[in-house]
Structures are given as structure tokens and as C-alpha cells.
XYZ file of C-alpha atoms in Angstrom:
655
model
C -40.243 49.013 56.682
C -42.264 52.214 56.048
C -41.373 55.836 55.735
C -43.899 57.682 57.295
C -43.597 62.191 56.356
C -46.248 63.235 58.843
C -44.941 66.299 59.693
C -46.892 67.052 63.491
C -49.572 69.884 62.018
C -51.190 67.056 59.895
C -50.835 64.333 63.076
C -52.963 67.383 64.966
C -55.476 68.288 62.092
C -55.813 64.077 61.452
C -59.755 64.487 60.415
C -59.673 68.310 59.239
C -59.757 67.091 55.981
C -63.330 65.087 54.809
C -64.063 63.509 51.609
C -66.566 64.430 49.818
C -69.495 62.321 47.608
C -67.385 62.537 44.467
C -65.456 62.052 42.384
C -65.920 66.290 41.132
C -65.768 66.997 44.496
C -63.096 65.062 45.454
C -60.573 66.199 48.730
C -57.060 66.952 48.032
C -54.612 65.037 50.338
C -51.516 64.642 51.503
C -49.310 63.055 53.862
C -50.664 61.676 57.405
C -53.506 60.327 58.756
C -57.353 61.053 57.433
C -61.278 60.097 58.338
C -64.049 59.295 56.756
C -67.533 60.121 58.580
C -69.509 57.724 56.117
C -69.494 56.200 52.988
C -72.989 57.539 51.862
C -71.758 59.528 47.896
C -71.492 58.171 44.373
C -71.329 55.171 43.702
C -67.233 54.193 41.876
C -67.142 52.363 38.939
C -65.128 50.269 37.666
C -64.107 48.065 40.952
C -60.321 48.236 41.043
C -60.481 45.167 43.643
C -62.683 42.429 43.368
C -65.674 42.389 42.290
C -69.482 42.800 43.394
C -71.302 45.741 43.624
C -72.156 48.644 46.265
C -73.946 51.020 47.035
C -71.846 54.772 47.922
C -68.205 55.398 48.107
C -66.443 58.528 49.355
C -63.928 60.505 47.289
C -60.451 62.065 47.957
C -57.494 63.139 45.313
C -53.990 62.821 45.557
C -50.724 64.605 43.285
C -47.592 63.306 43.928
C -44.585 65.661 44.159
C -41.973 63.420 43.634
C -41.308 59.120 42.176
C -42.061 57.099 44.477
C -44.508 54.401 46.175
C -47.501 55.697 48.431
C -49.275 52.748 50.149
C -53.346 53.623 51.730
C -53.326 52.121 54.317
C -56.743 51.692 56.732
C -54.585 49.721 58.964
C -53.728 52.382 61.613
C -52.416 51.365 64.052
C -54.183 52.998 67.040
C -57.324 52.863 65.998
C -59.997 50.908 65.093
C -59.523 47.702 62.115
C -62.522 48.095 59.696
C -63.866 45.692 56.727
C -62.913 48.837 54.196
C -62.188 48.148 50.430
C -60.269 50.937 48.107
C -59.798 51.970 44.332
C -57.310 54.263 42.904
C -57.201 56.041 39.879
C -55.935 57.859 36.945
C -57.394 60.271 34.872
C -60.487 62.198 35.020
C -63.723 61.850 36.658
C -65.175 61.373 33.088
C -62.681 58.791 32.194
C -61.438 56.738 35.086
C -58.834 53.989 34.614
C -57.852 52.072 37.389
C -54.141 52.270 38.963
C -54.456 50.002 41.516
C -57.226 48.865 44.382
C -57.079 46.296 47.468
C -59.903 44.319 49.120
C -58.982 42.789 52.351
C -55.089 42.878 52.100
C -54.508 44.444 55.991
C -56.096 42.467 59.562
C -59.229 42.131 60.070
C -59.922 42.617 56.596
C -58.607 46.245 56.729
C -56.903 47.517 53.327
C -53.678 48.219 52.116
C -52.623 49.480 48.844
C -49.701 49.834 47.805
C -48.652 51.495 44.064
C -46.790 53.467 41.953
C -46.601 57.476 41.291
C -44.902 59.869 39.020
C -44.510 63.343 40.334
C -46.974 66.173 38.949
C -49.629 63.066 38.551
C -53.010 63.231 40.418
C -54.584 59.883 41.350
C -57.787 59.480 42.362
C -58.998 57.347 45.388
C -62.215 56.091 46.339
C -63.803 54.129 49.220
C -66.731 51.420 49.413
C -69.555 50.091 50.746
C -68.304 46.970 49.879
C -68.893 45.709 52.937
C -69.919 48.436 55.805
C -71.115 52.081 55.655
C -69.080 52.938 58.324
C -66.615 55.742 58.544
C -62.702 54.934 59.751
C -59.506 56.601 59.346
C -56.758 55.684 56.645
C -53.702 57.006 55.956
C -51.401 58.363 53.394
C -47.475 56.609 53.821
C -44.166 56.991 51.399
C -43.476 53.482 51.496
C -39.749 51.804 50.946
C -40.722 48.141 50.733
C -38.098 46.365 53.052
C -34.802 43.982 51.078
C -36.291 41.349 50.114
C -35.175 38.001 52.138
C -32.011 36.131 50.317
C -33.299 33.132 48.188
C -33.445 30.345 50.944
C -29.953 27.877 51.068
C -31.333 24.707 51.262
C -29.379 22.023 53.137
C -30.853 19.246 50.474
C -29.372 20.567 47.197
C -30.878 18.941 44.285
C -29.980 19.262 40.297
C -33.242 19.134 37.019
C -33.447 17.271 34.592
C -36.297 16.582 31.959
C -36.840 13.393 31.248
C -39.828 13.099 29.219
C -42.273 11.319 31.372
C -44.553 11.911 33.913
C -43.100 9.317 35.985
C -46.073 7.844 39.152
C -43.238 5.594 40.248
C -39.884 5.134 40.174
C -38.481 1.104 41.096
C -36.310 -1.640 38.561
C -38.696 -2.937 36.452
C -36.638 -5.356 34.788
C -33.743 -6.923 37.781
C -31.336 -5.185 37.127
C -29.829 -4.163 40.274
C -30.836 -0.366 38.789
C -33.850 1.823 39.152
C -36.168 2.956 36.096
C -38.710 5.536 36.272
C -42.528 3.751 34.682
C -44.729 6.403 33.728
C -48.126 5.086 32.562
C -51.150 5.842 30.700
C -54.687 4.252 29.914
C -53.107 2.039 27.009
C -49.117 2.417 27.547
C -46.472 1.770 30.400
C -43.562 3.807 29.346
C -40.042 2.233 31.819
C -36.694 4.941 31.458
C -34.406 2.067 31.506
C -31.115 3.582 33.617
C -28.462 2.740 31.862
C -25.112 1.027 33.915
C -23.163 4.257 32.370
C -25.887 6.660 33.505
C -28.878 7.726 31.468
C -32.467 6.728 31.036
C -33.209 4.036 27.749
C -37.200 4.469 27.234
C -38.600 1.032 26.925
C -42.556 1.664 25.330
C -45.181 -0.962 26.120
C -48.684 -1.325 24.348
C -50.971 -2.823 26.889
C -55.142 -3.322 27.260
C -57.198 -0.337 27.554
C -56.974 0.486 30.822
C -60.234 0.409 32.673
C -59.180 2.482 35.548
C -56.281 4.789 35.540
C -53.646 5.704 38.892
C -55.433 9.117 39.268
C -54.682 8.188 42.526
C -52.131 6.441 43.326
C -50.390 3.574 42.019
C -49.267 0.160 43.872
C -46.199 -1.896 42.451
C -45.097 -6.123 43.159
C -44.948 -9.661 42.218
C -48.553 -10.726 42.811
C -47.786 -13.919 41.149
C -44.112 -14.674 42.115
C -43.036 -14.554 37.969
C -40.643 -12.109 38.501
C -41.480 -9.308 37.553
C -43.325 -6.210 39.482
C -46.912 -6.014 38.604
C -48.885 -1.945 38.994
C -52.237 -1.116 40.557
C -53.656 1.590 39.476
C -55.735 3.245 41.526
C -58.469 5.227 40.574
C -61.671 7.420 40.718
C -64.349 4.278 40.325
C -61.923 1.623 40.748
C -59.038 -0.524 40.657
C -57.425 -2.401 37.305
C -53.680 -4.101 37.718
C -51.542 -4.188 34.879
C -49.993 -7.932 35.112
C -46.286 -8.639 33.821
C -45.485 -11.592 31.857
C -42.779 -14.195 32.828
C -40.000 -11.386 30.692
C -41.832 -8.079 31.248
C -42.354 -7.225 28.105
C -46.352 -7.169 27.986
C -49.063 -6.776 30.432
C -53.092 -8.619 31.412
C -55.257 -5.877 32.088
C -57.535 -6.898 35.332
C -59.947 -4.930 36.649
C -62.669 -5.461 38.473
C -66.309 -4.553 38.457
C -66.578 -3.159 41.583
C -66.832 0.488 42.759
C -64.257 2.149 44.083
C -63.241 5.370 44.963
C -59.840 4.815 44.968
C -57.134 6.668 47.328
C -53.684 5.406 48.353
C -52.897 1.605 47.426
C -50.999 -0.868 48.464
C -49.313 -4.448 47.783
C -48.836 -6.149 51.114
C -48.690 -10.053 51.826
C -52.291 -8.837 54.890
C -52.657 -13.234 55.482
C -48.445 -13.803 56.138
C -49.352 -16.620 53.172
C -46.191 -16.067 51.228
C -48.283 -14.325 48.668
C -48.650 -11.112 47.560
C -52.190 -9.261 48.075
C -53.296 -6.007 47.254
C -55.228 -3.184 49.283
C -56.630 -0.036 48.391
C -58.168 3.137 50.024
C -61.564 3.699 49.962
C -62.731 7.214 49.871
C -66.564 6.671 50.610
C -67.251 3.536 52.009
C -64.927 0.357 54.206
C -61.463 -0.322 52.765
C -60.764 -3.091 50.218
C -58.765 -5.965 49.596
C -58.118 -8.196 46.944
C -56.916 -11.616 48.066
C -54.496 -14.448 46.270
C -55.047 -17.138 46.047
C -51.430 -18.059 45.368
C -51.782 -18.243 41.783
C -51.411 -14.650 40.817
C -55.957 -14.786 40.825
C -57.011 -12.262 43.508
C -60.335 -11.903 44.917
C -62.194 -8.961 45.564
C -63.158 -8.718 49.937
C -64.560 -6.129 52.181
C -64.640 -5.037 54.470
C -62.364 -5.420 58.566
C -60.538 -2.696 57.667
C -62.101 -0.165 59.215
C -65.770 0.574 58.419
C -66.085 3.839 57.851
C -65.603 6.701 54.332
C -62.858 9.025 54.612
C -59.892 6.795 53.987
C -56.325 8.592 52.363
C -53.445 7.145 52.594
C -52.900 3.751 53.903
C -49.351 2.641 54.981
C -48.382 -1.278 56.251
C -45.278 -1.532 59.311
C -44.907 -3.433 61.880
C -44.995 -1.108 64.545
C -45.578 -2.991 67.548
C -42.072 -5.246 66.214
C -43.644 -9.176 66.515
C -43.236 -10.151 62.886
C -46.277 -9.085 60.927
C -47.927 -6.340 59.275
C -50.198 -3.911 60.642
C -52.336 -0.681 59.110
C -52.639 2.997 59.553
C -54.745 4.898 57.787
C -54.602 9.011 57.753
C -57.091 9.842 57.474
C -59.287 12.606 56.026
C -63.266 14.028 55.251
C -66.339 12.245 56.762
C -64.750 10.148 59.318
C -61.283 12.468 60.102
C -59.606 10.005 63.534
C -56.840 8.118 62.363
C -56.920 4.493 62.215
C -54.132 2.401 62.944
C -55.012 -0.900 63.352
C -52.974 -4.279 64.873
C -52.355 -7.630 63.277
C -53.593 -10.200 65.986
C -51.403 -12.332 63.232
C -54.909 -14.835 62.774
C -56.563 -12.578 59.999
C -58.143 -10.346 61.679
C -57.625 -6.492 63.356
C -57.922 -4.350 65.995
C -58.281 -0.595 66.218
C -56.395 0.800 68.415
C -56.817 4.767 67.964
C -58.121 5.826 71.522
C -55.621 3.529 73.434
C -52.440 5.218 70.981
C -53.343 8.736 70.636
C -54.519 8.899 67.259
C -58.590 9.561 67.803
C -58.371 13.327 67.345
C -59.806 13.653 64.250
C -56.103 15.776 62.742
C -57.120 15.437 59.188
C -54.319 14.474 56.916
C -53.470 12.475 53.743
C -50.249 10.374 54.846
C -48.205 9.726 56.963
C -44.351 9.158 57.742
C -43.630 5.894 59.082
C -39.664 5.140 59.750
C -37.541 4.895 62.720
C -36.246 8.836 63.667
C -34.817 7.851 66.750
C -32.999 4.501 65.752
C -33.990 2.658 68.883
C -35.457 -0.197 66.268
C -39.149 0.412 66.306
C -41.489 2.376 64.028
C -42.072 6.238 65.016
C -44.678 8.022 62.753
C -45.077 11.587 61.879
C -48.893 12.091 60.714
C -49.081 15.470 58.527
C -51.270 18.287 57.548
C -53.218 17.859 54.484
C -54.297 21.566 53.824
C -55.047 23.367 57.128
C -54.160 22.489 61.011
C -51.099 20.728 63.055
C -48.904 17.867 62.107
C -48.521 15.260 64.809
C -44.603 13.803 65.611
C -45.139 10.813 67.771
C -42.830 8.576 69.313
C -42.795 4.727 69.655
C -42.498 4.167 73.196
C -41.335 0.178 71.878
C -43.767 -1.010 74.800
C -46.602 -1.259 72.913
C -46.986 3.418 73.346
C -46.336 6.038 71.322
C -45.560 9.848 73.221
C -46.876 12.524 71.333
C -43.147 14.302 71.011
C -43.859 16.915 68.462
C -43.448 20.339 71.122
C -40.476 21.416 70.430
C -39.089 18.843 67.802
C -39.402 21.933 64.561
C -42.540 19.967 63.670
C -44.281 21.960 65.992
C -43.191 25.852 63.856
C -43.493 24.582 60.506
C -46.526 25.216 58.749
C -45.819 23.381 55.165
C -48.841 21.905 54.114
C -48.981 18.602 51.889
C -50.918 15.430 51.154
C -47.764 14.134 50.560
C -45.588 12.484 54.017
C -42.910 10.398 53.776
C -38.979 9.861 55.039
C -35.752 8.772 53.758
C -32.037 9.477 54.912
C -32.010 12.247 51.702
C -27.848 13.232 52.796
C -27.129 9.719 53.675
C -26.229 10.429 57.583
C -28.112 8.013 59.216
C -30.907 9.699 59.596
C -34.045 9.831 58.619
C -35.388 12.978 57.169
C -38.886 13.916 56.430
C -40.088 15.338 52.804
C -43.509 16.471 52.500
C -44.895 20.284 52.277
C -42.908 21.737 49.988
C -39.247 21.159 52.648
C -37.253 18.519 53.392
C -37.161 18.345 57.230
C -34.066 17.723 58.407
C -33.100 14.903 60.715
C -30.932 16.372 63.317
C -30.333 12.759 65.171
C -31.384 14.625 68.253
C -34.893 14.055 68.607
C -35.160 17.680 66.664
C -35.499 18.882 63.091
C -34.475 21.907 60.661
C -37.183 22.439 58.027
C -34.957 22.681 54.612
C -36.475 25.208 51.776
C -36.171 24.805 47.947
C -36.378 21.330 47.634
C -38.288 19.610 45.149
C -41.975 18.788 45.218
C -42.961 15.361 46.301
C -42.721 12.334 43.843
C -41.155 8.510 43.760
C -38.024 8.331 45.716
C -35.181 5.826 44.236
C -31.323 5.493 42.770
C -32.085 7.015 39.781
C -27.897 7.707 38.971
C -26.212 5.114 40.573
C -24.593 7.434 43.057
C -25.918 5.873 46.060
C -27.291 8.981 47.029
C -31.234 9.186 46.804
C -33.119 10.893 44.101
C -36.832 12.372 43.157
C -39.536 11.944 40.336
C -41.381 15.441 40.190
C -43.854 15.499 37.515
C -41.275 14.939 34.306
C -38.452 16.201 36.699
C -36.014 14.392 37.354
C -34.378 15.698 40.317
C -31.130 14.374 41.717
C -29.208 15.109 44.884
C -25.788 16.200 45.252
C -23.755 14.089 46.923
C -21.240 14.676 49.809
C -19.025 12.272 51.441
C -21.215 10.362 53.376
C -21.196 6.295 53.181
C -23.965 4.617 52.361
C -25.750 0.548 51.510
C -28.957 -0.350 49.806
C -30.458 -4.070 50.283
C -32.481 -6.075 47.797
C -34.728 -8.732 48.456
C -36.523 -11.742 46.681
C -38.306 -13.966 48.663
C -39.112 -17.422 47.957
C -40.989 -19.041 51.198
C -41.998 -14.881 51.468
C -43.357 -13.406 49.106
C -41.136 -12.898 45.548
C -40.741 -9.321 46.387
C -39.941 -9.198 50.068
C -42.508 -6.250 50.980
C -43.266 -6.362 54.767
C -38.668 -7.434 55.492
C -37.811 -5.938 58.363
C -33.903 -5.088 57.359
C -30.812 -4.176 60.038
C -27.864 -2.996 59.923
C -25.598 -2.185 62.121
C -22.411 -0.162 63.052
C -19.738 1.205 65.679
C -22.834 3.718 66.162
C -26.152 1.461 66.430
C -28.854 0.275 64.061
C -30.605 1.501 61.815
C -33.721 -0.269 60.864
C -36.155 -0.124 57.317
C -39.725 -1.994 56.090
C -39.525 -3.165 52.328
C -42.895 -1.903 51.583
C -45.694 -1.031 48.148
C -46.814 1.966 48.410
C -46.586 5.684 51.081
C -46.711 8.584 51.332
C -50.606 9.082 49.416
C -50.193 9.423 45.360
C -46.590 8.223 43.995
C -44.723 3.801 44.462
C -40.692 4.965 45.441
C -37.766 1.627 45.249
C -38.539 -1.422 46.886
C -34.844 -1.044 47.657
C -33.524 -0.454 51.049
C -31.667 2.865 51.477
C -29.423 3.336 54.847
C -27.296 6.517 54.979
C -23.806 5.906 56.869
C -22.952 9.195 58.160
C -18.499 8.547 57.972
C -18.553 4.992 59.388
C -17.022 2.797 56.771
C -17.849 -0.582 57.919
C -20.644 -2.961 58.481
C -20.384 -5.500 61.419
C -24.141 -6.824 60.407
C -27.072 -7.377 57.632
C -29.720 -9.175 59.904
C -32.937 -9.724 57.658
C -36.592 -10.865 59.226
C -38.963 -12.624 56.172
C -42.323 -12.162 56.219
C -41.857 -15.495 56.971
C -40.282 -15.583 59.900
C -36.811 -16.418 58.749
C -34.140 -14.231 60.043
C -30.578 -13.918 58.173
C -27.001 -12.565 58.478
C -25.473 -11.626 56.235
C -21.880 -11.005 58.818
C -18.850 -8.054 57.895
C -21.081 -6.811 54.526
C -19.441 -4.227 52.138
C -20.405 -0.700 51.889
C -20.827 2.356 49.061
C -23.004 -0.828 47.247
C -26.517 -2.929 46.102
C -26.878 -6.296 48.698
C -29.135 -9.114 46.584
C -29.897 -10.725 48.964
C -32.374 -14.099 48.482
C -34.460 -15.427 50.798
C -33.320 -18.949 52.231
C -34.582 -21.996 53.555
C -30.996 -24.195 54.220
C -32.031 -27.356 51.741
C -29.564 -26.273 49.965
C -30.127 -27.478 46.161
C -30.600 -24.874 43.628
C -34.463 -23.478 42.654
C -34.760 -24.049 38.892
C -36.654 -22.148 37.432
C -40.143 -22.248 36.377
C -43.437 -19.792 35.830
C -45.691 -23.425 35.692
C -45.583 -24.867 38.754
C -48.577 -24.060 41.179
C -50.467 -25.363 44.219
C -53.687 -24.461 45.331
C -56.394 -24.815 46.740
C -54.378 -22.100 49.533
C -54.922 -21.573 51.924
C -55.350 -25.947 51.921
C -57.585 -28.089 53.987
C -56.145 -31.837 53.648
C -55.405 -32.116 50.063
C -53.099 -30.051 48.023
C -53.171 -30.737 44.204
C -49.586 -29.589 42.044
C -50.061 -28.985 39.123
C -47.236 -28.511 35.886
C -45.466 -31.481 37.040
C -45.334 -34.794 36.804
C -48.434 -36.325 39.206
C -45.932 -38.669 41.181
C -43.069 -36.495 41.270
C -41.110 -36.784 44.690
C -41.974 -33.777 47.083
C -41.365 -32.185 50.716
C -43.055 -29.960 52.877
C -40.695 -27.677 54.612
C -42.022 -25.470 57.278
C -40.739 -21.095 57.469
C -37.505 -22.131 59.165
C -36.841 -24.496 57.064
C -37.593 -27.609 58.603
C -38.743 -31.422 56.492
C -42.407 -31.637 58.005
C -42.905 -33.927 55.131
C -42.008 -35.784 52.218
C -42.450 -38.543 49.685
C -44.565 -38.415 45.917
C -47.067 -37.095 44.866
C -50.010 -39.050 43.875
C -51.592 -38.286 41.045
C -50.225 -34.614 41.435
C -51.825 -34.473 45.361
C -50.304 -34.585 48.759
C -51.813 -35.065 52.036
C -51.452 -32.370 54.240
C -54.032 -33.062 56.764
C -51.738 -34.293 59.633
C -49.856 -30.481 59.301
C -50.972 -27.525 61.899
C -52.432 -24.244 60.628
C -49.798 -22.138 59.250
C -47.321 -20.787 56.603
C -45.439 -23.745 54.569
C -43.236 -25.031 51.639
C -43.574 -26.947 48.975
C -40.300 -28.616 47.493
C -40.851 -30.553 43.971
C -37.560 -31.878 42.459
C -37.471 -32.210 38.779
C -35.532 -32.394 35.985
C -34.393 -28.698 35.646
C -34.344 -28.817 39.673
C -36.342 -28.069 42.622
C -38.827 -25.856 42.124
C -40.177 -23.921 44.934
C -44.200 -22.878 46.242
C -45.879 -21.572 49.318
C -48.585 -22.387 50.869
C -50.862 -22.133 53.809
C -52.406 -24.718 55.680
C -56.187 -23.625 57.263
């Protein structure tokens, strides 16, 4: 608040003390209002606020009668606002020393300058004409600063600890059911392996020189189905893949020569053939996909996912609940019309931007997709990046969306961020939103409460195995503080579907309703978070069912699973035969036309072909390592080969 000591005589006499044109003839002023007719005196130097020359100034002096704080301001109620710059000096006219100054702090670029004074000391005040030579009124006031607000109380308390690695990813890299922290350099992958008893064991794995660094983003997943997570680096000039060997102890570097100004990267089975593909937002051209032929070999393709530039934050999600992965791209810059693209199920996509209310030039780098109202479909928060508003869109479940920003609490939140994600941080059963320097707590009634004093964005995972999600922010681990709420985590291993089960939809049911999660590689803008589904249960003490809809279309049900634990679930196709681990068995070409080749097993081995539901369609023996599949309709299939080690399964598609 202000403490104004303005006697009536001073108020009546506003304007009676007028400036002089030189420092030597400066007019003494006291507390009150004063007038400058025009700025046309000797210029002031040095500059105590901003830079840039001025050709004239008006001069005053103020002698303090007490040790206090004085405010000089040209933002005076009842008087016109003028764009001004003020300098406050100590010393003498021949040897001025800057004490304070201001340019543009007040409304309309007026000056507001607070400075401490000592009783008996004279301060020299000069207004220059950097912005205007017109006259104005200013005030000299004794200023008492309001007490600082109390520190914000965080609804999500975290504690910080250094980890010594700049973590860009957090996921299970050694298949022990515990998420790890991953940092990379051009010649090294560093994994902080989470230990069962707590803490981390660093493992440094040298790599070939990477042509591109993950300077913009990273994605991860098992592209070649060897049981280990491969890494995708999205750089400013292109994309590099670090392909893990079968025990995760070494990497092969694969880079593509095409120029890509990479933004968000993802791994996803785009054509739903059971093999994990890769996707990258291209900032200055049409987006890019790397299609997997079934052996882990990727082919660069461009086009079909939007023709223009400004592509920043891609996220793959089944927003229309039809079982395949649709695409959303948060856009910014040259073409800031967000894209929502429906997967037609035949390898093509249809833009739905205008029809669904997303074609409004909303500037964003990322979006947070999740079922915020627990009604069984994916809603979205499209978050503003550096300016603009945040847009909360409710999925109506019928192929349409409604903008519900107004009154949600998000409409009054002005934090900005390039990174927007959604997780249930307090395990109350409702997805919260992280971004803009805050976590927006989901109140479960369509509204959100802003919780400040929270960790910055980064990869998210349970990094101390306590059932609560933590955040890696640079080289700092932000550990979530547990409460009494229950939880459940689900780890999926695909067989017919891609090994990482990316694109799977998991639904849990409790007495209070259902929740859904999707397995994704790459959300937000930059980071790679856990591939495990995390559910908060609140006070619920029983989950009656886990239902998994695998990308293959297989639906798998687990009844009455335990809570407060991790469940590892492998995709079942109903053969009842144990599967052997054979990374050397491959099938090609994928997609097949008439004949499918099988390598790595005896050329006359017994085989059978199953559909996604586990029904046997073809049986017999290979003929010179080949099987005729011409009679099969187009679709996704499983080849099961019987070897001395047991059953070997490979997926393929038929054109």
C-alpha cells in the first residue's frame, strides 16, 4: 500500500514548483504532486534506466528528512498517463552517480521508481525526453511496501534430490519392473537403474557417434521386438535411432540422411500391423513417418499427416474409441491450426480440425490427452506455449467435442509452457494436468484448482517404487510425497501386438466407476515417460476388473486383481503353448501378398497362421522356408512356428 503524506496545501499547490533546465538550477521538491511543463533542459547522463539516448531533461532535487523509501511516479490518478523515463542520482552535478531509475514500469509506459533514502541526503531527479518532450504531472510519496504474500501451499508436495544425470527419459530399461532414469550424449547412454531396495545404480553404455542428438525430443519403444527398448533422438537437423541389442548392453546407431527439423517424436504402430513404427513432427515441412517392415528395418516416408509446417507436439490417442490410433498435432508458428486426424483403419487419415472445433489458430507446442471426467473417452487440454489461452475440450463420446474452458478454473490460469502432460499425482482417481509452472488439480467435478510451487516438467515415472509418480527435472529428481490413497500399475507385453504394447487401452473398474489409460511413447513436447499405466484409486480398496484392449483387437480380462502393486500382463492369443525366445526368426515381406518367407528355423518346420482373436486359419509345414498366404484376406495375423525350443510367434500383415 501507499503511505501518502500530502498536506492539503501541497495538493492545492500542485504545479507551483516547476523544474529547471539544468542540474545546477534544479528545483527542490518535497512530498506531493509536481508539474513538468515540457522536457527541454540539459540532457541527463549517465542513464540509470534502460539505454538509448535523450536530447533533453528536466531537473529536481529531493532532500530526505528520514530513513525511508520514496516513490517517484508519473502514474498519477486523475492525470493523463505519459510515457516517461526517470533517473535518480546521488553526488554532485559534476559527478552524478546512479542511485535508481525506471522506464516503463507503470501503466501506459509511465515511470514508477522506488528507492531508499537516508535522512539529510539530497537526491537529484531528472526526467528525460527519450519517449516524449510533453509535459506531465508526477508524485513524490513515502512508500511502504505491502508485506510479501505467504509462500504458496502446494497441493502436491515434492522433495528434491540430485541425480547427476540430465534425465530426458524415465522408463524401465532392464525389464525388472522398475522405472529407470535415462540421459544421453552423442556417444553414451547413461541409465540410472532403480534398485529394488531404493536408490540407483548408474550404467554407462558407450554408443557409436550419434548423427543427431535429442535436442528437441526423445521417444522409446521396442522397434525390433527383441525385448529391449530402442531410443529415438529428435534433433534440429534429423533423426537418429539407437537400437538396443538383445540384452540391452550395446546400441547400434541408425540415422537417416533426410533433413528433418524435428519437434515431438513418437513410436506407434501407425498401420496396426503389429510392428512399432516411428513418427516425427517436422517444423518446416510435412510430417514424417518411419515404417517398420517387421524386421526392425525402418523406411522413411513423408506425407499423409498434414502438408504444412508449424508441427510441434504430436500425440497418438484413440479419441473416437474405434480401436486404432488417431493423431493430434499441437501447432505453432507458420501454420498454427491444430490438427486432429482420424485414423480410417486402412492406412489413411482424415483431418477433422474444423469439424471438431480445433481450427482456431491456437498457438501451442503440446497437449494433454486423458479421460478427465472418467466417462470412458479421451478429453484434451491444448495448452498455450508463450502467449494465449488454454483450451479444455470435453469428448462427448459421439465423435464430437465441446469447449468447456469457461468456468473450469483453467480459464483463469495464465501460466505458459511448451510442455503439457496429464497424470494422477495424488492417486485420487482423477487425472491432473502439469504445465505452466503448476499442477492443475482435478477436482472430479469438471473444475481444476491451480497448485503452484511444484516441480518443472520432465519425464514422469514411479522412481522410488512407492506407487506415486515422480518427476525428473534436469538433473534433479522430484520425489512425490505419498498419502493414504491406493493405486495400481500395469505393465503390458505384446505378442500379436507390438512388443511394447504401445496403443493399448487399459480400463479398470471399481465400485465407484471406471478409469482408462493408454500406453504411449512420447507425450507432452520433449520427454519420454514411463510405458507403464498408472492408476490412482483414492480410498477404493478393490478393483473388480482390468480390461485390456490390445492394438491387435484382442480383449483380455483380469478379474479381481490385487491393488497397490504392479501387474505384468502378456497378450494372450489362446494357443495354450509356451513361447520360446528366438530373436533370429524373421518373416518377410511385410505386408505380404501371396507368399510369406520365414528364416531362422528349419525350412520344413510345422507352422500355423492365426487371426488376432487366436483362431487358426492355416496349418501345415513350410515349403523351402515359405508358406502360401494368398487365400487370407487383408489384415493382421500371427505366424506360429514349432521348434525344438518351443513355440515361436511372429506377426505380419497381408495386403
